[in-house]
Each structure stands twice: as structure tokens, then as C-alpha cells.
mmCIF file of C-alpha atoms in Angstrom:
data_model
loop_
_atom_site.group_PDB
_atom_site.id
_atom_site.type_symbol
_atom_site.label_atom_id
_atom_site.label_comp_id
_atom_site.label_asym_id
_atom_site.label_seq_id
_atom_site.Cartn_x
_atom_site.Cartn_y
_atom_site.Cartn_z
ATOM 1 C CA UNK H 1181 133.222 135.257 155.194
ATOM 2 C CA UNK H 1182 134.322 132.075 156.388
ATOM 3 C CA UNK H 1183 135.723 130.940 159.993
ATOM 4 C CA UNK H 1184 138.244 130.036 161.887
ATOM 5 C CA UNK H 1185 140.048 127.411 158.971
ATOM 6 C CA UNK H 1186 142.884 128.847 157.190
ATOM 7 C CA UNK H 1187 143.153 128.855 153.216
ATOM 8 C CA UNK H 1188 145.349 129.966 150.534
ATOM 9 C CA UNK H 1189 145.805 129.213 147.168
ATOM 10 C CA UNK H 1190 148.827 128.340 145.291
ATOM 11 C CA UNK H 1191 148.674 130.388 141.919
ATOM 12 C CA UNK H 1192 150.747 131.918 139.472
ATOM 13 C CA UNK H 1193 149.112 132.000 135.631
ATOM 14 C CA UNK H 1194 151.712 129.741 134.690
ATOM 15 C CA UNK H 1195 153.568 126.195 134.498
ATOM 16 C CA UNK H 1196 156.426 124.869 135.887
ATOM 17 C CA UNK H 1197 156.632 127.040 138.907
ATOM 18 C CA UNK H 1198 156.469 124.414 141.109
ATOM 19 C CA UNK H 1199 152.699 124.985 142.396
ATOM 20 C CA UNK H 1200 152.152 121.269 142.989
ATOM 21 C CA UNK H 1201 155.432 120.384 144.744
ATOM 22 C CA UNK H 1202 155.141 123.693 146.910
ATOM 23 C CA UNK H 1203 151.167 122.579 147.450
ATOM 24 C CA UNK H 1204 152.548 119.675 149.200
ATOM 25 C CA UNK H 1205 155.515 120.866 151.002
ATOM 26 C CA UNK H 1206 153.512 123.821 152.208
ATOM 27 C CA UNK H 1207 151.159 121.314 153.385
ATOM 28 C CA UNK H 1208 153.614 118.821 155.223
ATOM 29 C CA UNK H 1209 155.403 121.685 156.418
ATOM 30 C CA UNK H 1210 152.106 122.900 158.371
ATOM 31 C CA UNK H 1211 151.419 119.375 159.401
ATOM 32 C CA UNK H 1212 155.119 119.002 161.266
ATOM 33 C CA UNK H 1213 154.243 122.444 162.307
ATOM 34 C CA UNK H 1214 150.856 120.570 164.319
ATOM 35 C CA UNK H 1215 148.810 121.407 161.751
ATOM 36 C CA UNK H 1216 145.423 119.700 160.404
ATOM 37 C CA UNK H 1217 145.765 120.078 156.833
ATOM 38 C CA UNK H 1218 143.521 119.457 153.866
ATOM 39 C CA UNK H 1219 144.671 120.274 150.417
ATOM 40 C CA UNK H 1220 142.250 120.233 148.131
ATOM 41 C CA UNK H 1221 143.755 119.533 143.784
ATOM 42 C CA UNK H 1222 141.853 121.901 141.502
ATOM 43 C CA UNK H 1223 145.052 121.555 138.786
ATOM 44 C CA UNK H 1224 143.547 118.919 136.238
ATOM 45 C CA UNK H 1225 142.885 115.637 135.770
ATOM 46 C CA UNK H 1226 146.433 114.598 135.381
ATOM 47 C CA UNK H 1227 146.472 114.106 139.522
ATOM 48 C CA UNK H 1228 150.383 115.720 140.091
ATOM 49 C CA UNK H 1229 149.223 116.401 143.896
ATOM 50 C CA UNK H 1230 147.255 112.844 144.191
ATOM 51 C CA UNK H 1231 150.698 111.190 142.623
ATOM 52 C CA UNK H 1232 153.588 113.289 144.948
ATOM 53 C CA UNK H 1233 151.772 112.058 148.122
ATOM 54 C CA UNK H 1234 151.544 108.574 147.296
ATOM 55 C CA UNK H 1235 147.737 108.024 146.540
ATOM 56 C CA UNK H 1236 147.468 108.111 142.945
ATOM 57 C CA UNK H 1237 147.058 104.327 142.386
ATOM 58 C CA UNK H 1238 144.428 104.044 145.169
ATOM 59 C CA UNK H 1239 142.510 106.794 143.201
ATOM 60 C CA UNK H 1240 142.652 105.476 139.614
ATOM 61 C CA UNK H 1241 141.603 102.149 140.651
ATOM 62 C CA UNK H 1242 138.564 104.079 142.639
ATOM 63 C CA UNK H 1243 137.713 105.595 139.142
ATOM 64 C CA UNK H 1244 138.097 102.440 136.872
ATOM 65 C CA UNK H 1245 135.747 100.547 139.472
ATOM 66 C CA UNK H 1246 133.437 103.702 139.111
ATOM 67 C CA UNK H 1247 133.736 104.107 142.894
ATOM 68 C CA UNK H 1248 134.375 107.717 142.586
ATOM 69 C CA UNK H 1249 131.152 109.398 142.684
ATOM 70 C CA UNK H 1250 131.000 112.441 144.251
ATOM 71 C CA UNK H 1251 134.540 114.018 143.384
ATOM 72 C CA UNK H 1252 135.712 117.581 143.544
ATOM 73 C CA UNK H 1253 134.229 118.585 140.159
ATOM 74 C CA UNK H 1254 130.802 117.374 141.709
ATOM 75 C CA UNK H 1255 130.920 120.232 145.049
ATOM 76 C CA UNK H 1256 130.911 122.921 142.038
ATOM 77 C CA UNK H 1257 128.190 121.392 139.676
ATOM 78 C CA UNK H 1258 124.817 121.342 140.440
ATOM 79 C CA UNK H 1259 124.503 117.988 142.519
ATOM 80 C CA UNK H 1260 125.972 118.388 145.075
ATOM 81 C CA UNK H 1261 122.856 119.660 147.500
ATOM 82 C CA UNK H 1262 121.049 116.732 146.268
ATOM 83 C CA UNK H 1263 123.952 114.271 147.389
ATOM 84 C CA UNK H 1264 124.961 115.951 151.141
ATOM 85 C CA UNK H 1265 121.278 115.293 151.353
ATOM 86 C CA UNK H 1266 120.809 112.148 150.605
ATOM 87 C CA UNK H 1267 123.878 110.347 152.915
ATOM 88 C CA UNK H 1268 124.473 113.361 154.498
ATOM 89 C CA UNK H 1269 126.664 116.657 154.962
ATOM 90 C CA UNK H 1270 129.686 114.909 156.526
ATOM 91 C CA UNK H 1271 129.604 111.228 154.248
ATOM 92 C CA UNK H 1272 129.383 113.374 151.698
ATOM 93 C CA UNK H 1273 132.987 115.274 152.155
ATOM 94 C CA UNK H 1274 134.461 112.116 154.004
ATOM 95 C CA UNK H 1275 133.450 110.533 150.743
ATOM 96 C CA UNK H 1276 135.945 113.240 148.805
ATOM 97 C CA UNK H 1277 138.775 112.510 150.906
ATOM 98 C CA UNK H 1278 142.057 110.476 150.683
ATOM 99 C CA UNK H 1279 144.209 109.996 154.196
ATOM 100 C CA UNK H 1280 148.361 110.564 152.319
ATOM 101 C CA UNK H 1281 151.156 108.798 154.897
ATOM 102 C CA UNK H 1282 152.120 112.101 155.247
ATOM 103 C CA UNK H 1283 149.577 112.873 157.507
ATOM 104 C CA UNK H 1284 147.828 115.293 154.859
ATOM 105 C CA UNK H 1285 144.634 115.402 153.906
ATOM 106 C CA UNK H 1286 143.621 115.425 150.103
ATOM 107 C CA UNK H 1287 140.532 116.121 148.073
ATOM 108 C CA UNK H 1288 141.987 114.488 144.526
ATOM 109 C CA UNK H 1289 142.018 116.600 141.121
ATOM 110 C CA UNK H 1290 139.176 114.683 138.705
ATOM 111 C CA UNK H 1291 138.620 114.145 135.141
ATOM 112 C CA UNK H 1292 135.558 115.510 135.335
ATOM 113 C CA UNK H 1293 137.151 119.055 136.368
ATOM 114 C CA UNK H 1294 137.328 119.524 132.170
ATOM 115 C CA UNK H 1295 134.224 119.546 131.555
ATOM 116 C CA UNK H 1296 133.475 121.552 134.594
ATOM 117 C CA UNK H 1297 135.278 124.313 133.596
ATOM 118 C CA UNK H 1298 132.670 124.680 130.764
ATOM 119 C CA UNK H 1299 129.558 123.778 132.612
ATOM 120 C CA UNK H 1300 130.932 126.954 134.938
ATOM 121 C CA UNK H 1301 131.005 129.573 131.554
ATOM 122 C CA UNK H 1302 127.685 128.812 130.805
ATOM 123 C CA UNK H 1303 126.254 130.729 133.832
ATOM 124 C CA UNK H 1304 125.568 133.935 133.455
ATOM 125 C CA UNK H 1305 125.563 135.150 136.873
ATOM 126 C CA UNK H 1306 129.296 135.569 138.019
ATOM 127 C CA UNK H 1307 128.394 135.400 141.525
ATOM 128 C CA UNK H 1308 127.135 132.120 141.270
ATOM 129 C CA UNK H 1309 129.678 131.154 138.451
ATOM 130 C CA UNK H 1310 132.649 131.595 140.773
ATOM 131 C CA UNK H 1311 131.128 131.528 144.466
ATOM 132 C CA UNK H 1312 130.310 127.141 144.219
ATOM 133 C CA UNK H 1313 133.951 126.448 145.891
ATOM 134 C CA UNK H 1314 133.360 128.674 148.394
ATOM 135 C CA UNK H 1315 130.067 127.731 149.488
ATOM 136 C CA UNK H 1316 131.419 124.144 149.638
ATOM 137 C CA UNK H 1317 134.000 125.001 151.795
ATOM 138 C CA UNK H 1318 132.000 127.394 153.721
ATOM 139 C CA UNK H 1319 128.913 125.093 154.546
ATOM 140 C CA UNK H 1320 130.218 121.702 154.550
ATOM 141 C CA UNK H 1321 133.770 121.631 155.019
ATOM 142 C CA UNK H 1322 134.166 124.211 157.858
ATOM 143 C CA UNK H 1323 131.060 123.156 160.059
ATOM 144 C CA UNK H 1324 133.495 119.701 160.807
ATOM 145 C CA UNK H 1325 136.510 121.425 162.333
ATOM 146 C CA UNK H 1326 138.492 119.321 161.343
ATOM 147 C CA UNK H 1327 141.081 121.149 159.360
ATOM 148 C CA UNK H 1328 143.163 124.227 160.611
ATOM 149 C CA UNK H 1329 144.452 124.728 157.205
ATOM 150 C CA UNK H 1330 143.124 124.441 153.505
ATOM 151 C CA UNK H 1331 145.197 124.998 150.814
ATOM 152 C CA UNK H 1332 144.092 125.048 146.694
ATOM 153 C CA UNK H 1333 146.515 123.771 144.361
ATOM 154 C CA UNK H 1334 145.546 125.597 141.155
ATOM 155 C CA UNK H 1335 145.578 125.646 137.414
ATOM 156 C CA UNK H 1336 148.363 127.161 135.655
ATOM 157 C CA UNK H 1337 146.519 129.159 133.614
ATOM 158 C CA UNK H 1338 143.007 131.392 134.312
ATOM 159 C CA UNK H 1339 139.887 129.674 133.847
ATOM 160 C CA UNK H 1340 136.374 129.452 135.865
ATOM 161 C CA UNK H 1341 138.255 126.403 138.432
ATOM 162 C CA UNK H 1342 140.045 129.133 138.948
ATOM 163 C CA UNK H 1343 138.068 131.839 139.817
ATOM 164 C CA UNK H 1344 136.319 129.751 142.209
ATOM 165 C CA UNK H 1345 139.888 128.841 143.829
ATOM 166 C CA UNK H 1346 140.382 132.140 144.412
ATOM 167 C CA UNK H 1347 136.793 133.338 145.698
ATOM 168 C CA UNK H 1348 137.463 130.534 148.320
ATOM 169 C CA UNK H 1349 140.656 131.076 149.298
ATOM 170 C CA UNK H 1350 141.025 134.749 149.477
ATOM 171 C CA UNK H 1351 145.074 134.854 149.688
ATOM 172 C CA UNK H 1352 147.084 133.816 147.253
ATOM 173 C CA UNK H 1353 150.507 132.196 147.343
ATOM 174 C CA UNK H 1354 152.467 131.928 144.455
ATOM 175 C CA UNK H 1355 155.920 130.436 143.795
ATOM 176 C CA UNK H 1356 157.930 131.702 141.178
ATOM 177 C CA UNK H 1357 161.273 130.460 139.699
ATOM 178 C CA UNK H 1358 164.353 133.132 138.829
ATOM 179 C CA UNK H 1359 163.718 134.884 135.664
ATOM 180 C CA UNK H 1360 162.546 138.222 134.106
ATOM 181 C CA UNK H 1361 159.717 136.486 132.926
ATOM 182 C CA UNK H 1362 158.462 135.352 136.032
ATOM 183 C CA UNK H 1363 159.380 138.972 137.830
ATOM 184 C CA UNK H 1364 157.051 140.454 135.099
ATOM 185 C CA UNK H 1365 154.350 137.324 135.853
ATOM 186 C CA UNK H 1366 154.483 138.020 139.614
ATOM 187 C CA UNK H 1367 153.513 141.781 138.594
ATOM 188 C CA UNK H 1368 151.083 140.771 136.648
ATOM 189 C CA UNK H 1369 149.466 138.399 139.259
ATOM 190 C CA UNK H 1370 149.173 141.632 141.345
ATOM 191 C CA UNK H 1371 147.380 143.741 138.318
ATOM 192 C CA UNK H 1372 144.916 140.535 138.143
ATOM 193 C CA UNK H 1373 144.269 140.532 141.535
ATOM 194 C CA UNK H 1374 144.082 144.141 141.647
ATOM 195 C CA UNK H 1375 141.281 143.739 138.860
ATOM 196 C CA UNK H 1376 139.410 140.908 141.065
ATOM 197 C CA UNK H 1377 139.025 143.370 143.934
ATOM 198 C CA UNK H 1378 137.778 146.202 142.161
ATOM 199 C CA UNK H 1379 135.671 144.600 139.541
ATOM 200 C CA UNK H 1380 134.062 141.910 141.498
ATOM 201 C CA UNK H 1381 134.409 143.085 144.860
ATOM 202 C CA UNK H 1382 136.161 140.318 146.046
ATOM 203 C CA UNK H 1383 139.515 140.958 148.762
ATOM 204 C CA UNK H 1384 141.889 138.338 147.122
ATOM 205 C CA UNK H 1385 144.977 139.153 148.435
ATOM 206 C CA UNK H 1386 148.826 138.006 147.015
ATOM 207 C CA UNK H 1387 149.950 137.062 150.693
ATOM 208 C CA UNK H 1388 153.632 135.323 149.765
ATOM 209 C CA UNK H 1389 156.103 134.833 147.269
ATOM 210 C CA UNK H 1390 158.178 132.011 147.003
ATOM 211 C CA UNK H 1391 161.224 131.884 145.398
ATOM 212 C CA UNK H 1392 161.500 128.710 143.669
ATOM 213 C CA UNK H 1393 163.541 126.794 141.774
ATOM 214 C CA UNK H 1394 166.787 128.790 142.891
ATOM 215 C CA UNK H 1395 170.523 128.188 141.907
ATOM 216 C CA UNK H 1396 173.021 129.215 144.543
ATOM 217 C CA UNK H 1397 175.865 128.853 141.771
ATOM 218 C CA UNK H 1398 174.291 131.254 139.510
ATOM 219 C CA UNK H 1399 174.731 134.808 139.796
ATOM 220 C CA UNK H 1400 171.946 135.782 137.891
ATOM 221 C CA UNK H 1401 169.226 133.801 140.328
ATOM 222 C CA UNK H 1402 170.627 136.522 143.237
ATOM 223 C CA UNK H 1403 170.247 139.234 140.925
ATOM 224 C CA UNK H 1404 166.734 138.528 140.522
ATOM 225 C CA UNK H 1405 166.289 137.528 143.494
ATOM 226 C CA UNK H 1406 167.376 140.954 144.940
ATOM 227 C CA UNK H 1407 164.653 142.339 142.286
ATOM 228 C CA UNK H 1408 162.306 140.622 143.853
ATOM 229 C CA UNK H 1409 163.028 141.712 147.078
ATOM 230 C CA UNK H 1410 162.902 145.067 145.939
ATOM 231 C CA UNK H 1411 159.578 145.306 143.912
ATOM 232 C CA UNK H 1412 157.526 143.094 146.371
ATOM 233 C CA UNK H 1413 159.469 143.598 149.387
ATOM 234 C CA UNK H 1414 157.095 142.094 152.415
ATOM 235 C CA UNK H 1415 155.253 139.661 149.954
ATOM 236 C CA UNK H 1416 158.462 137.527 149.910
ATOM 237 C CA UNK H 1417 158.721 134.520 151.550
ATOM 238 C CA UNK H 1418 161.589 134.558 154.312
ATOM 239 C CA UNK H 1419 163.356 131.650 152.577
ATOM 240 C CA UNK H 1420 164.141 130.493 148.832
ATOM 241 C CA UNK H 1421 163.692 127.302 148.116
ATOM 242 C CA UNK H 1422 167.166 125.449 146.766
ATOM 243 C CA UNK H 1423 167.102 123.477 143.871
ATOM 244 C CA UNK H 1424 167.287 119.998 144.742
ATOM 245 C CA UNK H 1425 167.282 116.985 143.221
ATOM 246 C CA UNK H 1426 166.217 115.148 146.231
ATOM 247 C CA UNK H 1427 162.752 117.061 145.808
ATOM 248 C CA UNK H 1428 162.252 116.007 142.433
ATOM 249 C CA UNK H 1429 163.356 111.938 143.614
ATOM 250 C CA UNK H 1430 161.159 111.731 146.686
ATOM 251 C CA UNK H 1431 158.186 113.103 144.689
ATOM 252 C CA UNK H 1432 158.325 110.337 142.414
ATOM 253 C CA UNK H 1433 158.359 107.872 145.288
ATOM 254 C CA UNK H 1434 154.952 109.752 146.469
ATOM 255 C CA UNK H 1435 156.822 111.619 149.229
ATOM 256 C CA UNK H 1436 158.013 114.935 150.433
ATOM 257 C CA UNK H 1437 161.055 115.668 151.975
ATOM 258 C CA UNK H 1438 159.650 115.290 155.559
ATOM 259 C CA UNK H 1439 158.825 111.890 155.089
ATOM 260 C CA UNK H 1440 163.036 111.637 154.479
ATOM 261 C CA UNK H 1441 164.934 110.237 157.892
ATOM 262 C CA UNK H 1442 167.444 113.023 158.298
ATOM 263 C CA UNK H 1443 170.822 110.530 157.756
ATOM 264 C CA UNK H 1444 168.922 110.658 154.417
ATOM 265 C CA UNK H 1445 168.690 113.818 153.348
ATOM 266 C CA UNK H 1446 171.189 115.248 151.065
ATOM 267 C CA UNK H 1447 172.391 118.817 151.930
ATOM 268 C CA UNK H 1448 170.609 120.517 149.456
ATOM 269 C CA UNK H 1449 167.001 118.561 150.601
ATOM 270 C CA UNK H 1450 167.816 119.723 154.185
ATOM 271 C CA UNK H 1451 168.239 123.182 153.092
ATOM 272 C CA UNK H 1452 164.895 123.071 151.102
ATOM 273 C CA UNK H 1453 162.783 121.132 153.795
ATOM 274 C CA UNK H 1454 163.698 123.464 156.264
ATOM 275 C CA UNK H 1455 162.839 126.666 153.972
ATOM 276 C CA UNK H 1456 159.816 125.051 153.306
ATOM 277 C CA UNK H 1457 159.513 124.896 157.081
ATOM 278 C CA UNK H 1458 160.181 128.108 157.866
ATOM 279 C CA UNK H 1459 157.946 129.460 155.090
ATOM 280 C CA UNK H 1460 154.936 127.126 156.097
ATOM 281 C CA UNK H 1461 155.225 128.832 159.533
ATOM 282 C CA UNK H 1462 155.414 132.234 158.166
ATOM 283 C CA UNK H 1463 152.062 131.780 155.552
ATOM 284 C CA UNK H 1464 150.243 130.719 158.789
ATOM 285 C CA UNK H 1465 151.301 133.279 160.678
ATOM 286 C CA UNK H 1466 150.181 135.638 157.116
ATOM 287 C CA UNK H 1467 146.870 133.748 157.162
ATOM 288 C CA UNK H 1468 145.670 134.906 160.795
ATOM 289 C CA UNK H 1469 142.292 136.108 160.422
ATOM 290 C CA UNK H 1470 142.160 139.720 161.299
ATOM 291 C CA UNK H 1471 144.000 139.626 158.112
ATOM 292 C CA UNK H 1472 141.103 138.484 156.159
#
């Protein structure tokens, strides 16, 4: 099992959750928190995470001039050895790296994460199939010390990235917008997870919910809210996250809301940054090892 670093990854099997925005709120959150925090994008090659923290351009142009050689696809394919080796362990993850202005680390999603995905299925042997992230992590990205905190933003749907986001993480954090749908997604999540642990052996744990996404005008966002708290009870995160506007603006301007100067912030993208605060302290406290 791995060390002292931190990790979770943010999953639900499904879009528009807000995995990518709560991927990098989580993440600045644990950073204002005194935090060193890498997040590493295993989402798709579209580069959401890459373009809310302001370092999308800088890693196109990297792949146009080819200059992006090895990438995240390449810890999980079968090169990797061979390049740690030849410029050695730490090049090789500096190499993966992108410094955000919000003080975040970020290992970039990759084009070459599609045809990944396919190398992965034809393995046979699951163990080696879905254990490559985890090795990475466990041999060449905790030996630095550098990071306190890892966190995976995944795909929104199952696949072999996936698996190996979840082998490597072991806890799961998944935010969830207010609807039935989602209520009955959540329990599924669980019934996955429950399936992981028993089939494969593996202790991947849901450790938070977030409420996402949520309408304080509506009565039908408390109502299932208050389901929520119900069915999953201590899985919920202490605070919802309001939705804002402001979130959506300041992630197309590459930011989060703690890069906003308070005389800045609209009500509503106070409210949220400081849920996401209080949540980001919370998942760390849920992350303490003797809960792994």
C-alpha cells in the first residue's frame, strides 16, 4: 500500500457532475489549506482540468512542437521503465508536470489516453491491466515527497483509465448534482465499488459526497438533498456547493474562485469557495491513513 501522500479520486459514472471543477476546487482548497497538491487529469483528451487552471495553451503548443513525450498515457503503457531509466526517476515525472498560478500541481489529460484505454483491454491479466497507475504513483511519484495530496480527476464513464484511477487512489469522491437520477447513480457507485472489493480484492472506498450543483430557490434540491442525507448519511460532505455563476466565469478565465480578491467575489462565489473550503478540509481529514 502506498505512504504517507494522500489520494482520492473524483468519480461518479457520469457527466456533468461537476468532477473537473470540484477536481480543482478540491485541489486549491487543500493548497489554501497548506497543502502540496498534485492533481493528476485522467478525463480525456479534451484537457477541462489543464484549461480551468490556466495551462491549456502552454500544453497544446508543447504537443504541436512534439515536446510532449512522456505524458500521462505513457506511466500506464509499457515505456515508461525504459524512460525513468534513461534520464532518470525524478526528470522523468518533473517532465509530466505543469506548475498552475494557483499553486497546484498538474499532470495534463493526453490524447494519447484513447488509445490507451485499448492498449489496457488487451491484457489479460487484470492485476497488471489495472495496477500501472498505481505502481507509478507508488514508485516514482511518492519516493519525491513532494506532494501531501494527489487527487484523480476521472472519466465519466467506466473504462480501464478508470480502473487504474481507482486501484491508485483507493477512496473515492464523487460530486453529484440534485436529482433522482443522480440519488440512484450515487447508489449505484456504492454497488460498483462494493463489486471492486469483493471481486478483485481491492478496498476502494466512497469516502465523500458532494452535493453539487445546488439551487437554494428550489424546493425540490432540499428535498433531495435531505434524501441524501438520509441514505448516505456520514458519506456527505459537510457543505453543498451553491450554484454560482461566478464558478462557471472564473473557470473560463483559467481560475478558481480562490484566485478571486474577496471585494470580487459575488455572494454566491463566497458561499461556494468557502464550502469548497470546508469540504477540502474535511476529505483530508477522511483521507488520514489509518483509514486506508
Amino acid at each position: 500500500m502506498f505512504g504517507d501522500t494522500r489520494r482520492a479520486a473524483v468519480f461518479i459514472d457520469k457527466g456533468g457532475t461537476g468532477k473537473t471543477t470540484s477536481a480543482a476546487h478540491l485541489g486549491a482548497g487543500l493548497n489554501e489549506l497548506g497543502h502540496d497538491v498534485l492533481l493528476v487529469d485522467l478525463a480525456g483528451k479534451q484537457g477541462d482540468l489543464a484549461d480551468a487552471l490556466g495551462v491549456y495553451e502552454d500544453i497544446q503548443e508543447d504537443i504541436a512542437n512534439e515536446d510532449d513525450f512522456p505524458n500521462i498515457a505513457t506511466t500506464m503503457g509499457n515505456r515508461w521503465s525504459d524512460v525513468a531509466e534513461m534520464v532518470g526517476a525524478e526528470e522523468a515525472v518533473e517532465r509530466l508536470v505543469y506548475e498552475t498560478s494557483s499553486g497546484i500541481d498538474l499532470i495534463p489529460a493526453h490524447p494519447d489516453l484513447d488509445g490507451l484505454d485499448a492498449d489496457l483491454g488487451n491484457i489479460d491479466d487484470v492485476e497488471d491491466r489495472y495496477n500501472r497507475l498505481r505502481l507509478f504513483l507508488d514508485d516514482y511519484v511518492e519516493p519525491l515527497e513532494r506532494w501531501d495530496v494527489i487527487l484523480l480527476d476521472m472519466p465519466g464513464l467506466s473504462n480501464n483509465i478508470t480502473y487504474n484511477g481507482l486501484w491508485a487512489a483507493q477512496n473515492v469522491v464523487s460530486p453529484v448534482s440534485m436529482g433522482s437520477f443522480e440519488l440512484k447513480q450515487a447508489r449505484s457507485l456504492e454497488d460498483d465499488l462494493q463489486t471492486i472489493r469483493s471481486s478483485y480484492g481491492q478496498d476502494v472506498q466512497l469516502r465523500m459526497i458532494i452535493p453539487n450543483l445546488y439551487d437554494r430557490r428550489t424546493n425540490l434540491h432540499s428535498d433531495i438533498l435531505a434524501r441524501f442525507d438520509e441514505e448516505f448519511a456520514t458519506l456527505m460532505a459537510p457543505e453543498y456547493i451553491v450554484d454560482s455563476q461566478q464558478i462557471r466565469t472564473v473557470t473560463e478565465d483559467g481560475q478558481t474562485l480562490f484566485d478571486v480578491p474577496d471585494d470580487e467575489l459575488l455572494s454566491t462565489g463566497k458561499d461556494a469557495r468557502d464550502a469548497f473550503s470546508t469540504n477540502a478540509e474535511e476529505l483530508h481529514n477522511r483521507l488520514q491513513p489509518d483509514t486506508q
